[in-house]
Amino acid sequence: MDDADISDVANWCTVDSTDSNLNQDEDASNFTELEDKEEVCFTETSSQTIPTPFLSIENFIDDHEGMLFYTGLATHTDFLFVLHSLGPAAYHLRYLYNQVQNLSVENQLFLTLIKLRQNQTNYELSRSFGISKTTVDNIWITWVNFMARQFREINFWPDRDTVNLFSPCDFFQKFPSTRVIIDGTEIPVKKPKTPVAQQSTFSTYKNRNTVKVLVGATPGGLISYISPAYGGSTSDRQIVERSPLTNICEPGDSIMSDKGFNVQDLFAPKDVKGHLISTNLLSSMTASGDAAK
């Protein structure tokens, strides 16, 4: 992946309520110099006047099909809803390096959603939006962390009645008490420089360095829980032990997981059952349940 390291985000991606400029430390200076060179290169290889970006959000106000393709959102109205849900802080961000002046806030969110949805490279996005690759990097890293912090405040855990209402019919008949289906997923990362980080992120299952998260979904398909990220060497059981699932599930609930999870004893004291089931069987039951609907 051609993006910068996003591991150290504690001191940026915050609302800038005082000064729109960051302290010009060494990293920011280097970044600015690189950005200036890329902007010059971009200008020299294109026309002398900067054209309107091809993927400007203004071009998709009535293009519902294009909006859905690039972002996963059905309409421009949905896009504005997402933007407004982030609050006024979206217009007062302190970026990873220098402030972004050559792309509107709306188009910065649009760029971020496209990268999340389409996984386009920084080069593709730089050409589409008429900015440098380093500016794309600056926008992407800042916005994806800002969105994560803002949306973290939303409670995605639905009540039991809502879970039952949207559960596939066939699935609900067989497992009526299932509150959440959990599984672990691993994301490949670049090999860290320090030996300690290499060891903590190395996954024997994937045979490479990864980060691992625990994902929970309702039987109806809503992602209702995502754990913090852990190094790839962390076991699924260890992540479950550190999660709040044992506290947010109610007595009488059931948690379904793949046979690789051995966590029933963690939930038993809370009167929460654990169902171990093969992934193939679970997929076939969900598919048949959707067909029945």
mmCIF file of C-alpha atoms in Angstrom:
data_model
loop_
_atom_site.group_PDB
_atom_site.id
_atom_site.type_symbol
_atom_site.label_atom_id
_atom_site.label_comp_id
_atom_site.label_asym_id
_atom_site.label_seq_id
_atom_site.Cartn_x
_atom_site.Cartn_y
_atom_site.Cartn_z
ATOM 1 C CA MET A 1 0.000 0.000 0.000
ATOM 2 C CA ASP A 2 1.386 3.413 -0.964
ATOM 3 C CA ASP A 3 -0.049 5.324 1.948
ATOM 4 C CA ALA A 4 1.889 6.714 4.887
ATOM 5 C CA ASP A 5 2.116 5.047 8.264
ATOM 6 C CA ILE A 6 -0.999 5.868 10.336
ATOM 7 C CA SER A 7 0.200 4.352 13.597
ATOM 8 C CA ASP A 8 0.951 7.651 15.366
ATOM 9 C CA VAL A 9 -2.153 9.827 15.324
ATOM 10 C CA ALA A 10 -2.341 10.973 18.931
ATOM 11 C CA ASN A 11 -1.110 14.511 18.304
ATOM 12 C CA TRP A 12 -3.089 15.449 15.230
ATOM 13 C CA CYS A 13 -6.456 15.006 13.553
ATOM 14 C CA THR A 14 -7.965 17.342 16.126
ATOM 15 C CA VAL A 15 -10.175 20.368 15.818
ATOM 16 C CA ASP A 16 -8.096 23.482 15.299
ATOM 17 C CA SER A 17 -9.864 26.137 17.352
ATOM 18 C CA THR A 18 -6.971 28.586 17.608
ATOM 19 C CA ASP A 19 -4.649 28.671 14.631
ATOM 20 C CA SER A 20 -5.113 27.071 11.233
ATOM 21 C CA ASN A 21 -1.372 26.516 10.806
ATOM 22 C CA LEU A 22 0.657 23.747 12.388
ATOM 23 C CA ASN A 23 4.060 24.207 13.933
ATOM 24 C CA GLN A 24 6.619 23.876 11.211
ATOM 25 C CA ASP A 25 8.571 20.954 12.568
ATOM 26 C CA GLU A 26 11.004 18.963 10.487
ATOM 27 C CA ASP A 27 8.473 16.407 9.233
ATOM 28 C CA ALA A 28 6.010 19.083 8.165
ATOM 29 C CA SER A 29 8.740 20.988 6.368
ATOM 30 C CA ASN A 30 9.853 17.909 4.496
ATOM 31 C CA PHE A 31 6.272 17.128 3.600
ATOM 32 C CA THR A 32 5.660 20.668 2.328
ATOM 33 C CA GLU A 33 8.777 20.600 0.175
ATOM 34 C CA LEU A 34 7.751 17.275 -1.327
ATOM 35 C CA GLU A 35 4.216 18.533 -1.903
ATOM 36 C CA ASP A 36 5.467 21.701 -3.609
ATOM 37 C CA LYS A 37 7.624 19.631 -5.961
ATOM 38 C CA GLU A 38 4.716 17.362 -6.809
ATOM 39 C CA GLU A 39 2.382 20.326 -7.364
ATOM 40 C CA VAL A 40 4.899 21.864 -9.781
ATOM 41 C CA CYS A 41 5.296 18.555 -11.576
ATOM 42 C CA PHE A 42 1.539 18.128 -11.761
ATOM 43 C CA THR A 43 1.083 21.631 -13.173
ATOM 44 C CA GLU A 44 3.845 21.253 -15.742
ATOM 45 C CA THR A 45 2.442 17.978 -17.045
ATOM 46 C CA SER A 46 -1.094 19.357 -17.299
ATOM 47 C CA SER A 47 -2.588 22.593 -18.563
ATOM 48 C CA GLN A 48 -1.489 25.894 -17.065
ATOM 49 C CA THR A 49 -4.959 26.488 -15.566
ATOM 50 C CA ILE A 50 -6.152 23.968 -12.996
ATOM 51 C CA PRO A 51 -9.305 22.301 -14.385
ATOM 52 C CA THR A 52 -12.378 21.438 -12.359
ATOM 53 C CA PRO A 53 -11.752 18.024 -10.767
ATOM 54 C CA PHE A 54 -13.429 15.227 -12.672
ATOM 55 C CA LEU A 55 -14.634 13.650 -9.445
ATOM 56 C CA SER A 56 -15.899 16.847 -7.867
ATOM 57 C CA ILE A 57 -18.913 16.202 -5.638
ATOM 58 C CA GLU A 58 -20.797 18.925 -7.531
ATOM 59 C CA ASN A 59 -20.888 16.620 -10.565
ATOM 60 C CA PHE A 60 -22.784 13.962 -8.615
ATOM 61 C CA ILE A 61 -25.670 15.967 -7.181
ATOM 62 C CA ASP A 62 -28.119 14.281 -9.580
ATOM 63 C CA ASP A 63 -25.946 11.308 -10.542
ATOM 64 C CA HIS A 64 -27.327 8.723 -8.118
ATOM 65 C CA GLU A 65 -25.807 5.788 -9.985
ATOM 66 C CA GLY A 66 -22.349 7.359 -9.908
ATOM 67 C CA MET A 67 -22.697 8.307 -6.243
ATOM 68 C CA LEU A 68 -23.618 4.737 -5.349
ATOM 69 C CA PHE A 69 -20.747 3.328 -7.377
ATOM 70 C CA TYR A 70 -18.026 5.564 -5.952
ATOM 71 C CA THR A 71 -19.150 5.915 -2.324
ATOM 72 C CA GLY A 72 -21.814 3.306 -1.563
ATOM 73 C CA LEU A 73 -24.252 6.109 -0.691
ATOM 74 C CA ALA A 74 -27.517 6.164 -2.618
ATOM 75 C CA THR A 75 -27.875 9.897 -3.233
ATOM 76 C CA HIS A 76 -26.210 13.255 -2.760
ATOM 77 C CA THR A 77 -28.670 13.837 0.092
ATOM 78 C CA ASP A 78 -27.211 10.823 1.886
ATOM 79 C CA PHE A 79 -23.727 12.249 1.332
ATOM 80 C CA LEU A 80 -24.744 15.528 2.954
ATOM 81 C CA PHE A 81 -26.277 13.610 5.845
ATOM 82 C CA VAL A 82 -22.942 11.860 6.484
ATOM 83 C CA LEU A 83 -21.084 15.177 6.270
ATOM 84 C CA HIS A 84 -23.466 16.901 8.697
ATOM 85 C CA SER A 85 -23.309 13.952 11.092
ATOM 86 C CA LEU A 86 -19.601 14.688 11.530
ATOM 87 C CA GLY A 87 -20.485 18.095 12.957
ATOM 88 C CA PRO A 88 -18.877 21.513 12.469
ATOM 89 C CA ALA A 89 -15.489 20.050 13.450
ATOM 90 C CA ALA A 90 -15.149 18.824 9.849
ATOM 91 C CA TYR A 91 -14.568 22.436 8.805
ATOM 92 C CA HIS A 92 -11.895 23.099 11.443
ATOM 93 C CA LEU A 93 -9.551 20.128 11.194
ATOM 94 C CA ARG A 94 -5.873 20.202 12.058
ATOM 95 C CA TYR A 95 -4.307 18.033 9.401
ATOM 96 C CA LEU A 96 -1.463 15.571 9.695
ATOM 97 C CA TYR A 97 0.973 18.058 8.177
ATOM 98 C CA ASN A 98 -0.117 21.340 6.609
ATOM 99 C CA GLN A 99 -3.635 22.712 6.136
ATOM 100 C CA VAL A 100 -5.399 21.805 2.876
ATOM 101 C CA GLN A 101 -6.455 24.901 0.953
ATOM 102 C CA ASN A 102 -6.895 23.639 -2.599
ATOM 103 C CA LEU A 103 -9.827 21.235 -2.087
ATOM 104 C CA SER A 104 -13.166 21.914 -0.426
ATOM 105 C CA VAL A 105 -14.236 20.070 2.709
ATOM 106 C CA GLU A 106 -17.023 18.385 0.748
ATOM 107 C CA ASN A 107 -14.580 17.064 -1.830
ATOM 108 C CA GLN A 108 -12.165 15.943 0.871
ATOM 109 C CA LEU A 109 -14.910 13.754 2.351
ATOM 110 C CA PHE A 110 -15.811 12.605 -1.159
ATOM 111 C CA LEU A 111 -12.193 11.598 -1.785
ATOM 112 C CA THR A 112 -12.067 9.704 1.511
ATOM 113 C CA LEU A 113 -15.272 7.795 0.779
ATOM 114 C CA ILE A 114 -14.040 6.874 -2.692
ATOM 115 C CA LYS A 115 -10.805 5.489 -1.274
ATOM 116 C CA LEU A 116 -12.729 3.526 1.357
ATOM 117 C CA ARG A 117 -15.145 2.143 -1.222
ATOM 118 C CA GLN A 118 -12.943 1.684 -4.297
ATOM 119 C CA ASN A 119 -9.467 1.426 -2.732
ATOM 120 C CA GLN A 120 -8.077 3.704 -5.422
ATOM 121 C CA THR A 121 -4.389 4.547 -5.248
ATOM 122 C CA ASN A 122 -3.150 7.977 -4.273
ATOM 123 C CA TYR A 123 -2.004 8.501 -7.860
ATOM 124 C CA GLU A 124 -5.473 7.819 -9.262
ATOM 125 C CA LEU A 125 -7.089 10.170 -6.760
ATOM 126 C CA SER A 126 -4.494 12.876 -7.372
ATOM 127 C CA ARG A 127 -5.296 12.839 -11.083
ATOM 128 C CA SER A 128 -9.057 12.768 -10.492
ATOM 129 C CA PHE A 129 -9.066 15.646 -8.005
ATOM 130 C CA GLY A 130 -6.265 17.740 -9.505
ATOM 131 C CA ILE A 131 -4.009 17.616 -6.431
ATOM 132 C CA SER A 132 -0.684 16.013 -5.547
ATOM 133 C CA LYS A 133 -0.267 12.508 -4.172
ATOM 134 C CA THR A 134 1.060 13.874 -0.901
ATOM 135 C CA THR A 135 -2.035 16.068 -0.537
ATOM 136 C CA VAL A 136 -4.171 12.960 -1.059
ATOM 137 C CA ASP A 137 -2.171 11.273 1.687
ATOM 138 C CA ASN A 138 -2.604 14.274 3.978
ATOM 139 C CA ILE A 139 -6.374 14.316 3.424
ATOM 140 C CA TRP A 140 -6.872 10.565 3.625
ATOM 141 C CA ILE A 141 -5.004 9.925 6.865
ATOM 142 C CA THR A 142 -6.516 12.940 8.602
ATOM 143 C CA TRP A 143 -10.089 12.267 7.534
ATOM 144 C CA VAL A 144 -10.204 8.530 8.123
ATOM 145 C CA ASN A 145 -8.991 9.020 11.690
ATOM 146 C CA PHE A 146 -11.316 11.978 12.246
ATOM 147 C CA MET A 147 -14.308 9.962 11.027
ATOM 148 C CA ALA A 148 -13.344 7.034 13.244
ATOM 149 C CA ARG A 149 -13.209 9.299 16.284
ATOM 150 C CA GLN A 150 -16.541 10.958 15.508
ATOM 151 C CA PHE A 151 -18.467 7.790 14.644
ATOM 152 C CA ARG A 152 -17.036 6.040 17.690
ATOM 153 C CA GLU A 153 -19.591 7.973 19.735
ATOM 154 C CA ILE A 154 -22.513 6.256 17.982
ATOM 155 C CA ASN A 155 -24.047 3.243 19.724
ATOM 156 C CA PHE A 156 -24.438 0.573 17.047
ATOM 157 C CA TRP A 157 -25.591 -2.134 19.472
ATOM 158 C CA PRO A 158 -29.287 -2.803 18.686
ATOM 159 C CA ASP A 159 -31.756 -4.089 21.273
ATOM 160 C CA ARG A 160 -32.947 -7.660 21.159
ATOM 161 C CA ASP A 161 -36.334 -6.839 19.577
ATOM 162 C CA THR A 162 -34.633 -5.050 16.680
ATOM 163 C CA VAL A 163 -32.240 -7.955 16.149
ATOM 164 C CA ASN A 164 -35.144 -10.426 16.063
ATOM 165 C CA LEU A 165 -37.183 -8.236 13.706
ATOM 166 C CA PHE A 166 -34.517 -8.211 10.990
ATOM 167 C CA SER A 167 -33.250 -11.774 11.497
ATOM 168 C CA PRO A 168 -33.777 -14.105 8.494
ATOM 169 C CA CYS A 169 -36.839 -16.281 9.069
ATOM 170 C CA ASP A 170 -35.116 -19.660 8.779
ATOM 171 C CA PHE A 171 -32.237 -18.531 10.959
ATOM 172 C CA PHE A 172 -34.569 -17.161 13.616
ATOM 173 C CA GLN A 173 -36.487 -20.446 13.771
ATOM 174 C CA LYS A 174 -33.291 -22.384 14.474
ATOM 175 C CA PHE A 175 -31.446 -19.858 16.644
ATOM 176 C CA PRO A 176 -33.995 -17.408 18.095
ATOM 177 C CA SER A 177 -31.768 -16.170 20.917
ATOM 178 C CA THR A 178 -28.745 -15.243 18.782
ATOM 179 C CA ARG A 179 -27.777 -11.641 19.498
ATOM 180 C CA VAL A 180 -24.529 -11.398 17.572
ATOM 181 C CA ILE A 181 -22.290 -13.470 15.302
ATOM 182 C CA ILE A 182 -18.594 -12.859 15.903
ATOM 183 C CA ASP A 183 -15.453 -13.568 13.937
ATOM 184 C CA GLY A 184 -11.910 -12.288 13.745
ATOM 185 C CA THR A 185 -10.428 -10.621 10.694
ATOM 186 C CA GLU A 186 -6.824 -9.718 9.933
ATOM 187 C CA ILE A 187 -5.522 -6.805 7.878
ATOM 188 C CA PRO A 188 -2.009 -7.022 6.385
ATOM 189 C CA VAL A 189 0.390 -4.256 7.419
ATOM 190 C CA LYS A 190 3.884 -3.249 6.413
ATOM 191 C CA LYS A 191 6.572 -4.982 8.442
ATOM 192 C CA PRO A 192 7.406 -2.729 11.429
ATOM 193 C CA LYS A 193 10.972 -1.598 11.993
ATOM 194 C CA THR A 194 11.313 -2.538 15.667
ATOM 195 C CA PRO A 195 11.684 -6.220 16.655
ATOM 196 C CA VAL A 196 9.048 -5.921 19.386
ATOM 197 C CA ALA A 197 6.472 -4.576 16.946
ATOM 198 C CA GLN A 198 7.420 -7.239 14.414
ATOM 199 C CA GLN A 199 6.818 -9.949 16.970
ATOM 200 C CA SER A 200 3.517 -8.555 18.229
ATOM 201 C CA THR A 201 2.077 -8.124 14.733
ATOM 202 C CA PHE A 202 3.279 -11.381 13.185
ATOM 203 C CA SER A 203 0.417 -13.766 12.499
ATOM 204 C CA THR A 204 1.300 -17.426 12.272
ATOM 205 C CA TYR A 205 -2.057 -18.048 10.582
ATOM 206 C CA LYS A 206 -1.386 -15.544 7.782
ATOM 207 C CA ASN A 207 2.411 -15.952 7.921
ATOM 208 C CA ARG A 208 2.910 -12.189 7.751
ATOM 209 C CA ASN A 209 2.493 -9.044 9.837
ATOM 210 C CA THR A 210 -1.128 -8.101 10.452
ATOM 211 C CA VAL A 211 -3.475 -6.292 12.789
ATOM 212 C CA LYS A 212 -6.500 -8.187 14.031
ATOM 213 C CA VAL A 213 -9.969 -7.025 14.995
ATOM 214 C CA LEU A 214 -13.043 -8.811 16.277
ATOM 215 C CA VAL A 215 -16.173 -8.058 14.264
ATOM 216 C CA GLY A 216 -19.708 -8.761 15.423
ATOM 217 C CA ALA A 217 -22.807 -8.743 13.214
ATOM 218 C CA THR A 218 -26.476 -9.329 13.860
ATOM 219 C CA PRO A 219 -28.184 -12.229 12.043
ATOM 220 C CA GLY A 220 -29.680 -9.604 9.738
ATOM 221 C CA GLY A 221 -26.222 -8.385 8.654
ATOM 222 C CA LEU A 222 -25.766 -5.177 10.670
ATOM 223 C CA ILE A 223 -22.208 -4.661 11.938
ATOM 224 C CA SER A 224 -22.952 -4.104 15.614
ATOM 225 C CA TYR A 225 -19.514 -4.433 17.212
ATOM 226 C CA ILE A 226 -15.911 -3.791 16.192
ATOM 227 C CA SER A 227 -13.111 -4.228 18.687
ATOM 228 C CA PRO A 228 -9.954 -2.139 18.906
ATOM 229 C CA ALA A 229 -7.144 -3.389 16.676
ATOM 230 C CA TYR A 230 -4.553 -5.758 18.120
ATOM 231 C CA GLY A 231 -1.314 -7.192 16.805
ATOM 232 C CA GLY A 232 -1.653 -10.269 14.640
ATOM 233 C CA SER A 233 -0.096 -12.470 17.335
ATOM 234 C CA THR A 234 -3.092 -11.845 19.626
ATOM 235 C CA SER A 235 -5.478 -14.804 19.826
ATOM 236 C CA ASP A 236 -9.199 -14.549 19.193
ATOM 237 C CA ARG A 237 -9.878 -15.559 22.776
ATOM 238 C CA GLN A 238 -7.671 -12.784 24.142
ATOM 239 C CA ILE A 239 -9.576 -10.210 22.104
ATOM 240 C CA VAL A 240 -12.919 -11.544 23.348
ATOM 241 C CA GLU A 241 -11.651 -11.436 26.927
ATOM 242 C CA ARG A 242 -10.810 -7.743 26.541
ATOM 243 C CA SER A 243 -14.090 -6.884 24.803
ATOM 244 C CA PRO A 244 -17.274 -5.649 26.522
ATOM 245 C CA LEU A 245 -19.391 -8.368 24.873
ATOM 246 C CA THR A 246 -19.858 -10.252 28.133
ATOM 247 C CA ASN A 247 -21.369 -7.118 29.668
ATOM 248 C CA ILE A 248 -23.494 -5.770 26.815
ATOM 249 C CA CYS A 249 -25.172 -9.104 26.055
ATOM 250 C CA GLU A 250 -28.242 -9.802 28.184
ATOM 251 C CA PRO A 251 -29.076 -13.002 30.089
ATOM 252 C CA GLY A 252 -30.673 -15.476 27.718
ATOM 253 C CA ASP A 253 -28.768 -14.207 24.672
ATOM 254 C CA SER A 254 -26.614 -16.425 22.506
ATOM 255 C CA ILE A 255 -23.383 -15.579 20.705
ATOM 256 C CA MET A 256 -22.556 -17.513 17.563
ATOM 257 C CA SER A 257 -19.016 -17.994 16.351
ATOM 258 C CA ASP A 258 -16.844 -20.194 14.201
ATOM 259 C CA LYS A 259 -15.563 -23.445 15.653
ATOM 260 C CA GLY A 260 -12.142 -21.855 16.103
ATOM 261 C CA PHE A 261 -13.506 -19.771 18.973
ATOM 262 C CA ASN A 262 -13.481 -21.458 22.350
ATOM 263 C CA VAL A 263 -15.072 -18.784 24.523
ATOM 264 C CA GLN A 264 -18.222 -20.384 25.950
ATOM 265 C CA ASP A 265 -16.777 -20.315 29.466
ATOM 266 C CA LEU A 266 -16.345 -16.530 29.260
ATOM 267 C CA PHE A 267 -20.075 -15.966 28.744
ATOM 268 C CA ALA A 268 -21.494 -18.740 30.949
ATOM 269 C CA PRO A 269 -21.399 -16.672 34.203
ATOM 270 C CA LYS A 270 -23.611 -14.051 32.475
ATOM 271 C CA ASP A 271 -26.152 -16.679 31.346
ATOM 272 C CA VAL A 272 -25.124 -16.065 27.745
ATOM 273 C CA LYS A 273 -24.701 -19.146 25.578
ATOM 274 C CA GLY A 274 -22.072 -19.689 22.933
ATOM 275 C CA HIS A 275 -22.909 -21.545 19.727
ATOM 276 C CA LEU A 276 -20.002 -22.959 17.740
ATOM 277 C CA ILE A 277 -20.860 -23.598 14.133
ATOM 278 C CA SER A 278 -18.998 -24.091 10.868
ATOM 279 C CA THR A 279 -18.780 -21.074 8.588
ATOM 280 C CA ASN A 280 -20.133 -22.993 5.581
ATOM 281 C CA LEU A 281 -23.226 -24.109 7.478
ATOM 282 C CA LEU A 282 -23.848 -20.596 8.751
ATOM 283 C CA SER A 283 -23.589 -19.168 5.221
ATOM 284 C CA SER A 284 -26.011 -21.720 3.815
ATOM 285 C CA MET A 285 -28.557 -21.058 6.570
ATOM 286 C CA THR A 286 -28.370 -17.308 6.054
ATOM 287 C CA ALA A 287 -28.803 -17.694 2.313
ATOM 288 C CA SER A 288 -31.834 -19.957 2.726
ATOM 289 C CA GLY A 289 -33.292 -17.532 5.242
ATOM 290 C CA ASP A 290 -32.953 -14.630 2.805
ATOM 291 C CA ALA A 291 -34.641 -16.723 0.102
ATOM 292 C CA ALA A 292 -37.517 -17.484 2.450
ATOM 293 C CA LYS A 293 -38.055 -13.767 3.035
#
